[in-house]
Amino acid sequence: MPVLLPQLSDDELLATIDRLNTAYRAGTPEVDDDVYDHVYLQALRERHPDHPLLWNVEPEPVGAFGAPHRHVSAMLSTEKAYTSDEVGAWMRRVQSAAAEINIPDADIWVRITAKLDGLAGYWDGAVLATRGDGAFGQDVTRIVSRGVQLDRAVMGPGELVIQQAYFETAIAEQYDMAHARNFMVGLVGADTVKPHHSEALAAGVCRFVPYSTLESREAGLAELPECYAQMAAELCAASEYATDGAVVEVLNVELRKAMGATSHHHRWMLALKTVGEVAQTRVESVTLQVGRTGRITPVLEVAAVELSGATIRRCTAHTARHIERLGLGAGALITLVRSGSVIPKLVSVDERSTAPVDLGTCPCCGAGTVWDNDYLVCPNVEGCSAQASARLEHFFLRLGVKGFGPKLCEQLSQAGALDPIAILEMSVADMGRCGVSAGIAENLLSAIAQRKQEIVRDTDAIAAVGVRHLGRGDSRKILEQHRWQDLAGLDATAIAAIPGFGEHTARMIAPHLPAVCDTLSALVGLGFNIEATVRPSDIAGSNISGKKIVFTGTMPLGRAQMEQQARALGATVQSSVSAATDILVVGDKAGSKKAKAEQLGVQILPLDEYRSLIAGPTGTAPV
Ligand SMILES: [Zn+2]
C-alpha cells in the first residue's frame, strides 16, 4: 500500500509514478488505473502542470509482440481537461484561433462522443496496428482473423474494446479481472488464444470501433459549458463499451487546419475527464460477507463521506489478508478515491485500527475459518446458510432466470429450500410455504416459463451448477469432445486426455460430473432447451462453413442466438447484404435487406429452410 502523497517529495513522487508505470506495462499493476490517474498523476499535475510525463503519448500497456507498423498519419494522444476552468481555457484558445481566420463565435460547432476505454489503434484497410508511440504502432492484424469484429470498409483511428455487459457477466468474476481494458490488452498480446479469449471471440463481442462511427451530439461551442456534462453522461450511459469521459472536437475543417497539432495532441480536440476525488474517513466496522464457495470478503463500513457527488458508506477491502496486514478495523483512518460513477477504492491506511477483527469464525454459521492464500474461507459447505443462499443466487443468475435476488434466495434457503431443481418445480402455494408472497411467486413462475422458451447454452447450465475449478472455458473444452449427456461416464483419466487439462484439475473435476449430468437432465425434464456446444467434428460437416450469411427480420429464438450458432458452424455473419453475401436468412417482417438481396441475386432462405440446411444431411446443427 502506498503512503500518503503529501509526504512524498517530488523525486519520490516521480520515482513512484515510474515504478507504477513499469509494473503496469509488465502486466502486473500495483494500483488500480483510477488510483494511478486520479491520485498519482493528479498530484503531479497539481505540482508541475507542465511536467513532460503528463504530455508524452502514454506508453502502451503491452509488451512487444507485433511487427512495427508506421501509421499513415501520426496517431496523437488527446489533451485532457479535468475541471470547467480547463474546459474554459481550451474554448478561449479555439475562439481566438477562429477570430484570426474570421470565423465568428456563433459559427463554431463541436461534436461530443464518449471516450472509449480500450486500446487505441488504426485500421488502414489492410493492417490493424496499435497506437504505439504515435508514429509507429504494432501490427496486430492477427486478432482480426482470430475473431475480433472489424468493418473492413471503415478506415481510420478507433478503439479495441469488449462489450461491457459481456465482460461483467462472463469474464470479470470468473477470471478475477477488474477492468475490460485489461482483457483487451491480454487478448492483443497473447501468443495463443486463451479459453476466456476464445469464448468472447466466439460470442462476437470483441470489436475494433472506429471513432467516426461513434454516436455523437453536436453543439455550438458557446453552449459547451452548460451542456457538456449532461451530454457526456448520456453518451457514456448509452455506450455498449467501457468509457472514461468524453471527447469534444471542433467540426469546422478550416479551424482545425488553423489550430493544428502539438507533438502530443490535436489542438482542436479535448478529452473531458471527471476528476477523481480523494477523501479521508474512519472505518466504523468491518462486515464479513460469505460467498457461494465459502470465500469471505471483508467490507469496510465507514463514516459517511462525500465523494464525486455521492455519499460513501462502504468500501471493499478486497481480501481478508488486507485486514490483517494493513491493520484495518474499527477506528482505522483511511483514504478513499472515487472517479465518476466508479465504486470507491481504498488508497491507503493512514492510521491502523487498535480493535482487531475476528477472522477466526464464520460470521454466518460460526464454523472455524481456514486460509486459502490471501483469502479467508468458511469450510462448512453444507451447513452454512450464507453459502447455500449464494449458491442459489448464482444458479439462477447463470441459468438466466430473472428475479432470484439475494433477499429471496436468503428467504428460500432459510426456509430449507436448498435444491434449485426443486425450487424450479414449486407452485405458488409451495413458495408461499417458504414465506414468498403470491405476487412475487407468480412473477418467478412466469420468469421460469419465459426462460424455458429460450435457448440455454450447455456451458451456462454447467456454470449454474458451479463446480469449483470448472469454469466456462474448461467446460467448453470438455464439451467440444464429449456431449453433456456423457459427462457422468468420464473419469479423471478421460478428462486428463482432453487437450488443456492437467491431471490435478482432472482429479478435482471428475467426481462432480455425475451431479452436473443429473442437473442438466433434470433441467431438460423440466422443459429447458439446452443447446449443445458445437464440436469441431460438427463444423467439418457443416453446410454453411465458410459461407457469408446475413440475418434479417425477427426470429423466435432471437437473432443474436442464430448468429452465434452460424458462427459456431463456421459461417461469417455480416451485418449488411452485399454482392459478397452468400445467404440471407429471413425471419418475420423482413425489410430492405430482402429487397437488396433480390436485386443482387443473393440466395434467400426462410427460417425453416435455413434450419433444415444446417440440420442435414451433411450438416449437424446443435439442437
Ligand atoms: Zn459459514
XYZ file of C-alpha atoms and ligand atoms in Angstrom:
624
model
C 0.000 0.000 0.000
C 1.344 3.410 -0.900
C 1.989 6.020 1.752
C 0.113 9.305 1.790
C 1.033 11.529 -1.134
C 1.621 14.871 0.582
C 4.515 13.248 2.437
C 6.310 12.370 -0.803
C 8.998 14.688 -2.140
C 8.843 15.495 -5.861
C 11.604 12.989 -6.561
C 9.818 10.307 -4.597
C 6.560 11.039 -6.390
C 8.255 10.744 -9.795
C 10.040 7.561 -8.758
C 6.721 6.118 -7.584
C 4.972 7.024 -10.837
C 7.832 5.474 -12.767
C 7.602 2.268 -10.737
C 3.804 2.084 -11.150
C 4.191 2.620 -14.894
C 6.741 -0.157 -15.214
C 4.527 -2.542 -13.275
C 1.544 -1.558 -15.442
C 3.416 -2.224 -18.676
C 4.643 -5.548 -17.325
C 1.017 -6.578 -16.820
C 1.314 -6.631 -13.012
C -0.282 -3.323 -11.977
C 0.318 -2.318 -8.362
C -2.607 0.075 -8.184
C -5.891 0.432 -9.968
C -5.952 2.597 -13.125
C -8.230 5.096 -11.399
C -5.889 5.387 -8.452
C -2.940 5.904 -10.815
C -4.712 8.539 -12.864
C -6.601 10.370 -10.164
C -4.171 10.151 -7.286
C -0.618 9.982 -8.620
C -0.856 11.756 -11.975
C -3.226 14.277 -10.415
C -0.658 15.041 -7.709
C 1.979 15.605 -10.398
C -0.466 17.745 -12.383
C -1.052 19.944 -9.335
C 2.628 20.320 -8.517
C 4.054 20.562 -12.053
C 1.350 21.116 -14.691
C 3.995 21.200 -17.436
C 5.885 18.065 -16.476
C 6.783 16.145 -19.667
C 5.407 12.921 -18.181
C 1.931 14.431 -18.440
C 2.433 15.357 -22.063
C 4.041 12.336 -23.660
C 1.908 9.913 -25.583
C 1.237 7.415 -22.795
C 3.163 4.165 -23.122
C 1.125 1.182 -24.236
C 0.326 -1.407 -21.596
C 1.501 -4.252 -23.810
C 4.862 -5.820 -24.447
C 6.470 -6.149 -27.860
C 4.595 -8.779 -29.845
C 3.819 -7.487 -33.329
C 5.965 -6.141 -36.143
C 6.381 -2.334 -36.042
C 3.971 -0.605 -38.401
C 4.208 3.037 -39.494
C 0.883 4.853 -39.280
C -0.289 6.634 -42.427
C -0.683 9.735 -40.288
C 0.572 10.164 -36.732
C -1.835 8.937 -34.045
C -1.726 11.539 -31.346
C -2.950 11.436 -27.787
C -5.680 13.774 -26.540
C -5.309 16.786 -24.285
C -7.264 16.206 -21.101
C -9.418 18.606 -19.110
C -10.485 17.761 -15.586
C -12.166 20.991 -14.496
C -14.528 23.537 -16.005
C -11.663 26.076 -15.824
C -9.593 23.852 -18.109
C -12.538 23.485 -20.499
C -12.946 27.277 -20.463
C -9.260 27.821 -21.271
C -9.497 25.438 -24.246
C -12.635 27.235 -25.505
C -10.827 30.570 -25.420
C -7.949 29.121 -27.460
C -10.436 27.832 -30.038
C -12.217 31.200 -30.156
C -9.049 33.209 -30.649
C -7.850 30.865 -33.412
C -11.275 31.257 -35.044
C -11.131 35.040 -34.767
C -7.843 35.066 -36.666
C -9.452 33.410 -39.668
C -12.647 35.440 -39.315
C -14.956 32.715 -38.060
C -17.478 34.284 -35.647
C -18.078 32.523 -32.313
C -21.627 31.635 -33.304
C -20.336 29.593 -36.262
C -18.013 27.334 -34.270
C -19.504 23.851 -33.913
C -18.280 20.946 -31.852
C -19.039 17.234 -31.729
C -19.065 15.238 -28.495
C -18.548 11.475 -28.323
C -17.976 9.044 -25.476
C -14.285 8.336 -24.834
C -13.923 4.575 -25.119
C -11.669 2.978 -22.545
C -9.916 0.259 -24.513
C -6.777 0.051 -26.596
C -6.342 2.695 -29.306
C -5.493 1.516 -32.818
C -5.651 2.311 -36.517
C -7.137 0.312 -39.394
C -5.731 1.351 -42.758
C -7.672 -1.122 -44.874
C -5.019 -3.830 -44.700
C -3.276 -3.622 -41.333
C -4.663 -3.120 -37.847
C -1.999 -1.517 -35.649
C -1.933 -0.298 -32.054
C -1.185 3.367 -31.439
C 2.333 2.672 -30.148
C 4.346 5.865 -29.826
C 2.050 7.651 -32.261
C 4.307 7.276 -35.302
C 4.858 3.518 -35.150
C 2.394 1.013 -33.756
C 2.465 -2.760 -33.612
C 0.832 -4.854 -36.298
C -1.950 -6.821 -34.586
C -3.919 -7.817 -37.687
C -3.839 -11.430 -36.493
C -6.533 -10.673 -33.908
C -8.967 -9.967 -36.751
C -8.534 -13.479 -38.110
C -8.940 -14.736 -34.552
C -12.400 -13.208 -34.400
C -12.190 -9.539 -33.404
C -15.040 -7.841 -35.286
C -13.926 -5.144 -37.706
C -15.688 -3.389 -40.563
C -13.068 -3.502 -43.327
C -14.671 -0.615 -45.178
C -14.275 1.934 -42.368
C -10.662 3.070 -42.173
C -9.136 5.364 -39.575
C -8.392 5.530 -35.858
C -10.533 3.693 -33.336
C -10.555 1.641 -30.170
C -10.239 -2.087 -29.490
C -12.940 -2.896 -26.947
C -15.047 -5.687 -25.478
C -18.763 -5.287 -24.803
C -19.027 -4.215 -21.177
C -22.125 -6.281 -20.329
C -20.432 -9.436 -21.599
C -17.245 -8.575 -19.743
C -19.104 -8.108 -16.478
C -21.172 -11.287 -16.671
C -18.757 -13.706 -18.326
C -15.235 -12.504 -17.556
C -14.879 -10.207 -14.554
C -15.880 -12.602 -11.809
C -14.838 -15.920 -13.348
C -11.375 -14.697 -14.263
C -10.915 -12.220 -11.422
C -10.355 -9.306 -13.800
C -11.343 -5.803 -12.740
C -11.132 -3.864 -15.965
C -12.336 -4.561 -19.506
C -9.223 -2.872 -20.902
C -7.009 -5.461 -19.202
C -8.911 -8.160 -21.064
C -8.257 -6.419 -24.397
C -4.580 -5.927 -23.571
C -4.319 -9.635 -22.769
C -6.111 -10.628 -25.967
C -3.928 -8.422 -28.165
C -0.680 -9.545 -26.572
C -1.453 -13.261 -26.231
C 0.649 -15.676 -28.272
C -2.045 -18.302 -28.066
C -5.757 -17.709 -27.636
C -6.777 -18.484 -24.046
C -10.161 -20.067 -23.212
C -11.725 -16.805 -21.995
C -10.478 -15.110 -25.179
C -11.980 -17.735 -27.463
C -15.338 -17.597 -25.667
C -15.546 -13.842 -26.048
C -14.378 -14.032 -29.667
C -16.974 -16.708 -30.454
C -19.646 -14.539 -28.853
C -18.663 -11.738 -31.264
C -18.251 -9.145 -28.506
C -14.660 -8.005 -29.186
C -14.545 -5.164 -31.675
C -12.472 -2.506 -33.316
C -14.755 0.544 -33.145
C -13.735 3.393 -35.489
C -14.153 6.762 -33.764
C -16.002 8.050 -36.820
C -18.851 5.597 -36.159
C -19.437 6.596 -32.528
C -22.779 8.043 -31.553
C -22.319 11.790 -31.178
C -24.014 15.039 -30.230
C -23.351 18.398 -31.799
C -23.456 21.797 -30.158
C -22.327 25.353 -30.675
C -19.027 25.994 -28.886
C -20.648 28.692 -26.753
C -23.198 26.211 -25.378
C -20.473 23.826 -24.262
C -20.186 24.934 -20.602
C -23.894 24.311 -19.954
C -24.320 21.129 -21.945
C -21.139 19.086 -21.984
C -21.517 17.323 -18.642
C -25.065 16.201 -19.428
C -24.225 15.154 -22.996
C -21.126 13.272 -21.890
C -23.103 11.450 -19.205
C -25.818 10.456 -21.697
C -23.345 9.262 -24.323
C -21.380 7.243 -21.771
C -24.566 5.721 -20.358
C -25.648 4.690 -23.869
C -22.262 3.174 -24.755
C -22.002 -0.606 -25.057
C -18.358 -0.320 -24.052
C -16.475 0.971 -21.025
C -15.844 4.713 -21.169
C -13.623 7.122 -19.283
C -15.004 10.519 -20.097
C -15.939 12.158 -23.372
C -14.159 13.749 -26.325
C -15.073 17.110 -27.790
C -13.729 18.161 -31.191
C -14.142 21.182 -33.411
C -16.155 20.417 -36.551
C -15.082 23.383 -38.751
C -12.479 21.989 -41.132
C -10.768 25.355 -41.706
C -10.491 25.956 -37.993
C -8.977 22.505 -37.448
C -6.330 23.274 -40.055
C -5.594 26.642 -38.491
C -5.214 25.185 -34.993
C -3.075 22.200 -35.996
C -1.354 19.922 -33.511
C 1.445 19.707 -30.969
C 3.648 16.617 -30.884
C 1.221 15.247 -28.296
C -2.295 16.187 -29.373
C -4.556 17.943 -31.878
C -5.271 21.424 -30.549
C -8.877 21.236 -31.791
C -9.683 18.214 -29.676
C -10.167 17.845 -25.918
C -10.874 14.900 -23.620
C -13.311 15.730 -20.839
C -12.383 13.668 -17.807
C -14.067 13.514 -14.463
C -11.853 14.383 -11.548
C -11.223 11.659 -9.038
C -11.967 12.922 -5.575
C -9.967 11.776 -2.604
C -11.217 11.821 0.978
C -10.190 10.585 4.390
C -12.633 8.814 6.657
C -12.799 6.462 9.641
C -13.705 2.793 9.485
C -16.661 2.172 11.803
C -16.828 -1.592 11.455
C -15.912 -4.457 9.149
C -18.628 -6.700 7.669
C -17.551 -10.151 6.543
C -19.594 -11.381 3.558
C -19.690 -15.117 2.874
C -19.867 -16.142 -0.793
C -21.039 -19.246 -2.643
C -17.710 -21.044 -2.351
C -17.304 -20.077 1.297
C -14.862 -17.282 0.500
C -15.206 -14.444 2.999
C -14.920 -10.888 1.656
C -14.399 -8.019 4.105
C -16.360 -4.812 3.523
C -15.398 -1.625 5.355
C -18.341 0.282 6.820
C -17.082 3.864 7.011
C -18.227 7.177 8.460
C -20.288 8.762 5.651
C -18.156 10.876 3.322
C -18.992 12.823 0.135
C -17.049 11.756 -2.958
C -17.754 12.868 -6.546
C -21.344 13.686 -5.707
C -22.234 10.531 -3.805
C -22.373 9.662 -0.126
C -19.991 6.789 0.510
C -20.670 4.478 3.453
C -18.838 1.306 2.432
C -15.788 0.173 0.531
C -14.349 -3.267 -0.180
C -11.107 -4.293 1.482
C -10.551 -6.946 -1.256
C -9.079 -9.803 0.783
C -9.135 -10.730 4.438
C -5.333 -10.678 4.399
C -5.545 -6.912 3.862
C -7.423 -6.635 7.147
C -4.538 -8.292 8.950
C -1.635 -6.689 7.124
C -2.923 -3.137 6.981
C -4.483 -3.005 10.420
C -7.990 -2.372 9.100
C -10.776 -2.400 11.650
C -12.960 -0.072 13.685
C -11.233 3.280 14.172
C -8.728 2.967 11.307
C -8.222 6.191 9.325
C -8.238 5.516 5.584
C -8.061 7.428 2.283
C -10.546 6.620 -0.480
C -10.668 7.719 -4.108
C -13.658 7.777 -6.440
C -13.911 8.976 -10.019
C -17.124 9.364 -11.970
C -19.574 6.640 -11.137
C -16.895 4.076 -10.349
C -17.012 2.326 -6.980
C -14.776 3.909 -4.344
C -11.362 2.390 -3.796
C -9.010 2.197 -0.866
C -5.831 4.216 -1.470
C -4.062 3.990 1.860
C -4.427 3.235 5.537
C -3.284 6.337 7.386
C -3.801 5.128 10.959
C -4.111 1.483 11.918
C -7.016 0.204 13.968
C -6.398 -0.915 17.523
C -9.510 -3.121 17.520
C -8.694 -6.452 15.869
C -11.331 -8.032 13.614
C -12.322 -11.600 14.489
C -11.326 -13.599 11.421
C -11.338 -16.939 13.225
C -15.008 -17.847 12.835
C -17.587 -17.613 10.037
C -19.940 -14.683 10.767
C -22.868 -16.745 9.459
C -22.516 -20.265 10.855
C -19.755 -19.862 13.435
C -17.538 -22.561 11.912
C -13.770 -22.116 12.276
C -12.314 -20.419 9.181
C -9.312 -21.503 7.105
C -6.905 -19.538 4.900
C -6.605 -20.167 1.166
C -3.632 -17.970 0.240
C -4.849 -14.396 0.873
C -8.473 -15.440 1.138
C -10.403 -16.493 4.187
C -12.814 -19.413 3.715
C -15.704 -20.916 5.706
C -15.262 -24.692 5.212
C -18.811 -25.541 6.358
C -20.150 -26.174 2.834
C -23.357 -27.996 3.782
C -24.346 -26.218 6.972
C -23.562 -22.556 6.214
C -26.796 -20.846 5.116
C -24.925 -17.855 3.653
C -23.196 -20.223 1.224
C -26.444 -22.034 0.396
C -28.175 -18.752 -0.344
C -25.289 -17.515 -2.510
C -25.293 -20.836 -4.402
C -28.997 -20.429 -5.225
C -28.451 -16.869 -6.398
C -25.547 -17.991 -8.585
C -27.566 -20.873 -10.036
C -30.492 -18.745 -11.214
C -28.248 -15.919 -12.419
C -26.119 -18.240 -14.591
C -29.159 -20.143 -15.816
C -30.613 -16.797 -16.871
C -33.815 -16.967 -14.799
C -34.670 -13.489 -13.549
C -35.998 -12.472 -10.149
C -33.905 -14.607 -7.793
C -32.069 -11.833 -5.949
C -30.099 -12.040 -2.687
C -33.076 -11.396 -0.374
C -35.301 -14.016 -1.996
C -32.529 -16.633 -2.048
C -31.823 -15.986 1.610
C -35.522 -16.411 2.367
C -35.695 -19.693 0.427
C -32.529 -21.169 1.910
C -33.556 -20.255 5.441
C -36.886 -21.996 4.802
C -34.883 -25.099 3.915
C -35.292 -24.871 0.120
C -31.702 -25.579 -0.917
C -32.184 -27.555 -4.137
C -32.607 -25.277 -7.178
C -34.266 -28.019 -9.238
C -36.908 -28.478 -6.533
C -37.421 -24.697 -6.496
C -37.977 -24.710 -10.275
C -40.805 -27.215 -9.718
C -42.529 -25.227 -6.962
C -46.088 -23.964 -7.257
C -47.239 -20.609 -5.918
C -48.501 -22.464 -2.837
C -45.132 -24.224 -2.350
C -43.366 -20.876 -2.467
C -45.936 -19.496 -0.051
C -44.858 -22.137 2.469
C -41.336 -20.667 2.199
C -42.746 -17.240 3.005
C -42.773 -15.896 -0.571
C -45.810 -13.717 -1.304
C -48.215 -14.845 -4.036
C -47.451 -11.832 -6.240
C -43.703 -12.452 -6.182
C -44.191 -16.201 -6.637
C -46.316 -15.613 -9.757
C -43.615 -13.362 -11.207
C -40.987 -16.020 -10.540
C -43.090 -18.712 -12.196
C -43.555 -16.595 -15.288
C -39.806 -15.793 -15.393
C -39.130 -19.547 -15.284
C -41.709 -20.207 -18.026
C -40.159 -17.431 -20.116
C -36.664 -18.894 -19.834
C -37.981 -22.281 -20.982
C -38.960 -20.613 -24.270
C -35.356 -19.593 -24.887
C -32.106 -21.416 -25.514
C -29.762 -22.197 -22.612
C -26.202 -22.973 -23.652
C -24.859 -26.140 -22.073
C -21.839 -24.194 -20.811
C -24.181 -21.772 -18.997
C -26.140 -24.635 -17.443
C -22.892 -26.185 -16.199
C -21.728 -22.804 -14.896
C -25.007 -22.635 -12.948
C -24.151 -25.870 -11.141
C -20.982 -24.096 -10.036
C -18.309 -26.781 -9.805
C -15.076 -25.400 -8.407
C -12.181 -25.443 -10.914
C -14.659 -25.935 -13.771
C -15.003 -22.518 -15.395
C -16.823 -21.917 -18.658
C -13.590 -22.173 -20.653
C -12.855 -25.603 -19.224
C -16.393 -26.894 -19.626
C -16.290 -25.741 -23.222
C -13.101 -27.728 -23.807
C -14.773 -30.834 -22.399
C -17.974 -30.272 -24.383
C -16.037 -29.901 -27.625
C -15.039 -33.553 -27.121
C -17.976 -35.094 -25.263
C -21.732 -34.471 -25.174
C -23.026 -33.297 -21.799
C -25.179 -36.441 -21.620
C -21.960 -38.484 -21.479
C -20.238 -36.485 -18.730
C -21.270 -38.852 -15.930
C -19.214 -41.618 -17.520
C -15.961 -39.630 -17.630
C -13.307 -40.372 -15.039
C -10.175 -38.380 -14.239
C -8.162 -40.254 -16.878
C -10.674 -39.386 -19.594
C -10.666 -35.706 -18.552
C -6.861 -35.559 -18.445
C -6.825 -36.890 -22.028
C -8.638 -33.735 -23.226
C -6.198 -31.089 -24.523
C -5.700 -28.342 -21.953
C -6.329 -30.400 -18.818
C -3.740 -31.382 -16.254
C -4.096 -34.438 -14.064
C -4.630 -32.342 -10.962
C -7.578 -30.386 -12.398
C -8.991 -33.580 -13.900
C -8.989 -35.240 -10.476
C -10.714 -32.214 -8.905
C -13.437 -32.057 -11.549
C -14.263 -35.700 -12.302
C -16.096 -36.568 -9.043
C -18.597 -33.730 -9.665
C -19.528 -34.660 -13.237
C -22.327 -37.147 -12.411
C -24.082 -34.394 -10.420
C -23.613 -31.962 -13.333
C -25.152 -34.509 -15.673
C -28.084 -35.113 -13.294
C -28.812 -31.395 -13.007
C -28.779 -30.848 -16.779
C -31.007 -33.906 -17.306
C -33.392 -32.566 -14.679
C -33.466 -29.175 -16.454
C -34.319 -30.870 -19.755
C -37.013 -32.857 -17.935
C -38.490 -29.574 -16.702
C -38.681 -28.239 -20.261
C -35.498 -26.165 -20.604
C -33.863 -26.105 -24.065
C -30.204 -26.950 -23.561
C -28.134 -26.139 -26.644
C -25.073 -28.316 -27.145
C -21.663 -26.753 -27.702
C -20.595 -27.237 -31.304
C -17.840 -29.818 -31.630
C -15.074 -29.470 -34.245
C -16.480 -32.597 -35.887
C -19.771 -30.690 -36.331
C -18.102 -27.794 -38.155
C -16.285 -30.121 -40.532
C -19.654 -31.425 -41.691
C -21.438 -28.068 -41.656
C -23.335 -26.963 -44.757
C -22.661 -23.300 -44.021
C -18.959 -23.499 -43.155
C -17.113 -20.660 -44.923
C -20.375 -19.035 -46.105
C -21.143 -15.338 -45.590
C -24.577 -15.013 -44.016
C -26.859 -12.107 -43.125
C -29.874 -12.457 -40.825
C -32.872 -10.146 -41.086
C -36.339 -9.881 -39.571
C -37.479 -11.164 -36.196
C -36.579 -14.711 -35.169
C -38.358 -16.713 -32.451
C -35.099 -17.624 -30.701
C -33.552 -14.194 -31.085
C -31.195 -13.080 -33.808
C -28.128 -12.983 -31.568
C -28.568 -16.698 -30.837
C -28.948 -17.503 -34.534
C -25.854 -15.501 -35.416
C -23.832 -17.166 -32.718
C -24.894 -20.600 -33.909
C -23.983 -19.736 -37.512
C -20.535 -18.557 -36.415
C -20.085 -21.722 -34.417
C -20.852 -23.716 -37.564
C -18.060 -21.936 -39.409
C -20.013 -19.191 -41.191
C -19.133 -15.494 -41.254
C -22.031 -13.332 -40.112
C -22.334 -9.975 -41.867
C -24.451 -7.031 -40.818
C -25.496 -5.888 -44.284
C -26.161 -7.514 -47.652
C -23.527 -7.052 -50.344
C -22.540 -8.829 -53.538
C -20.214 -10.986 -51.423
C -23.095 -12.309 -49.289
C -23.924 -15.999 -49.855
C -27.183 -16.382 -47.933
C -29.803 -14.034 -46.496
C -31.879 -15.728 -43.788
C -35.250 -14.023 -43.385
C -37.478 -14.113 -40.320
C -40.770 -12.266 -39.867
C -41.105 -8.666 -41.041
C -38.028 -8.700 -43.268
C -37.350 -5.228 -44.650
C -34.985 -3.559 -47.081
C -32.295 -6.233 -46.826
C -34.555 -8.694 -48.603
C -35.121 -6.284 -51.483
C -31.398 -5.702 -51.767
C -30.646 -9.434 -51.749
C -33.195 -9.969 -54.528
C -31.600 -7.190 -56.517
C -28.102 -8.687 -56.082
C -29.235 -12.258 -56.691
C -28.210 -13.424 -53.204
C -29.767 -16.720 -52.080
C -32.708 -16.021 -49.755
C -33.765 -18.670 -47.235
C -36.831 -18.569 -44.984
C -36.095 -19.653 -41.430
C -37.413 -23.223 -41.752
C -35.366 -23.879 -44.900
C -32.261 -22.475 -43.217
C -32.856 -24.732 -40.221
C -33.115 -27.811 -42.414
C -29.976 -26.708 -44.282
C -27.895 -26.605 -41.113
C -29.546 -29.744 -39.752
C -28.505 -32.046 -42.563
C -27.885 -34.194 -44.427
C -24.167 -33.423 -44.016
C -24.698 -30.599 -41.546
C -25.250 -31.311 -37.889
C -26.864 -28.427 -36.095
C -26.668 -28.452 -32.341
C -30.290 -28.700 -31.249
Zn -20.181 -20.340 7.413
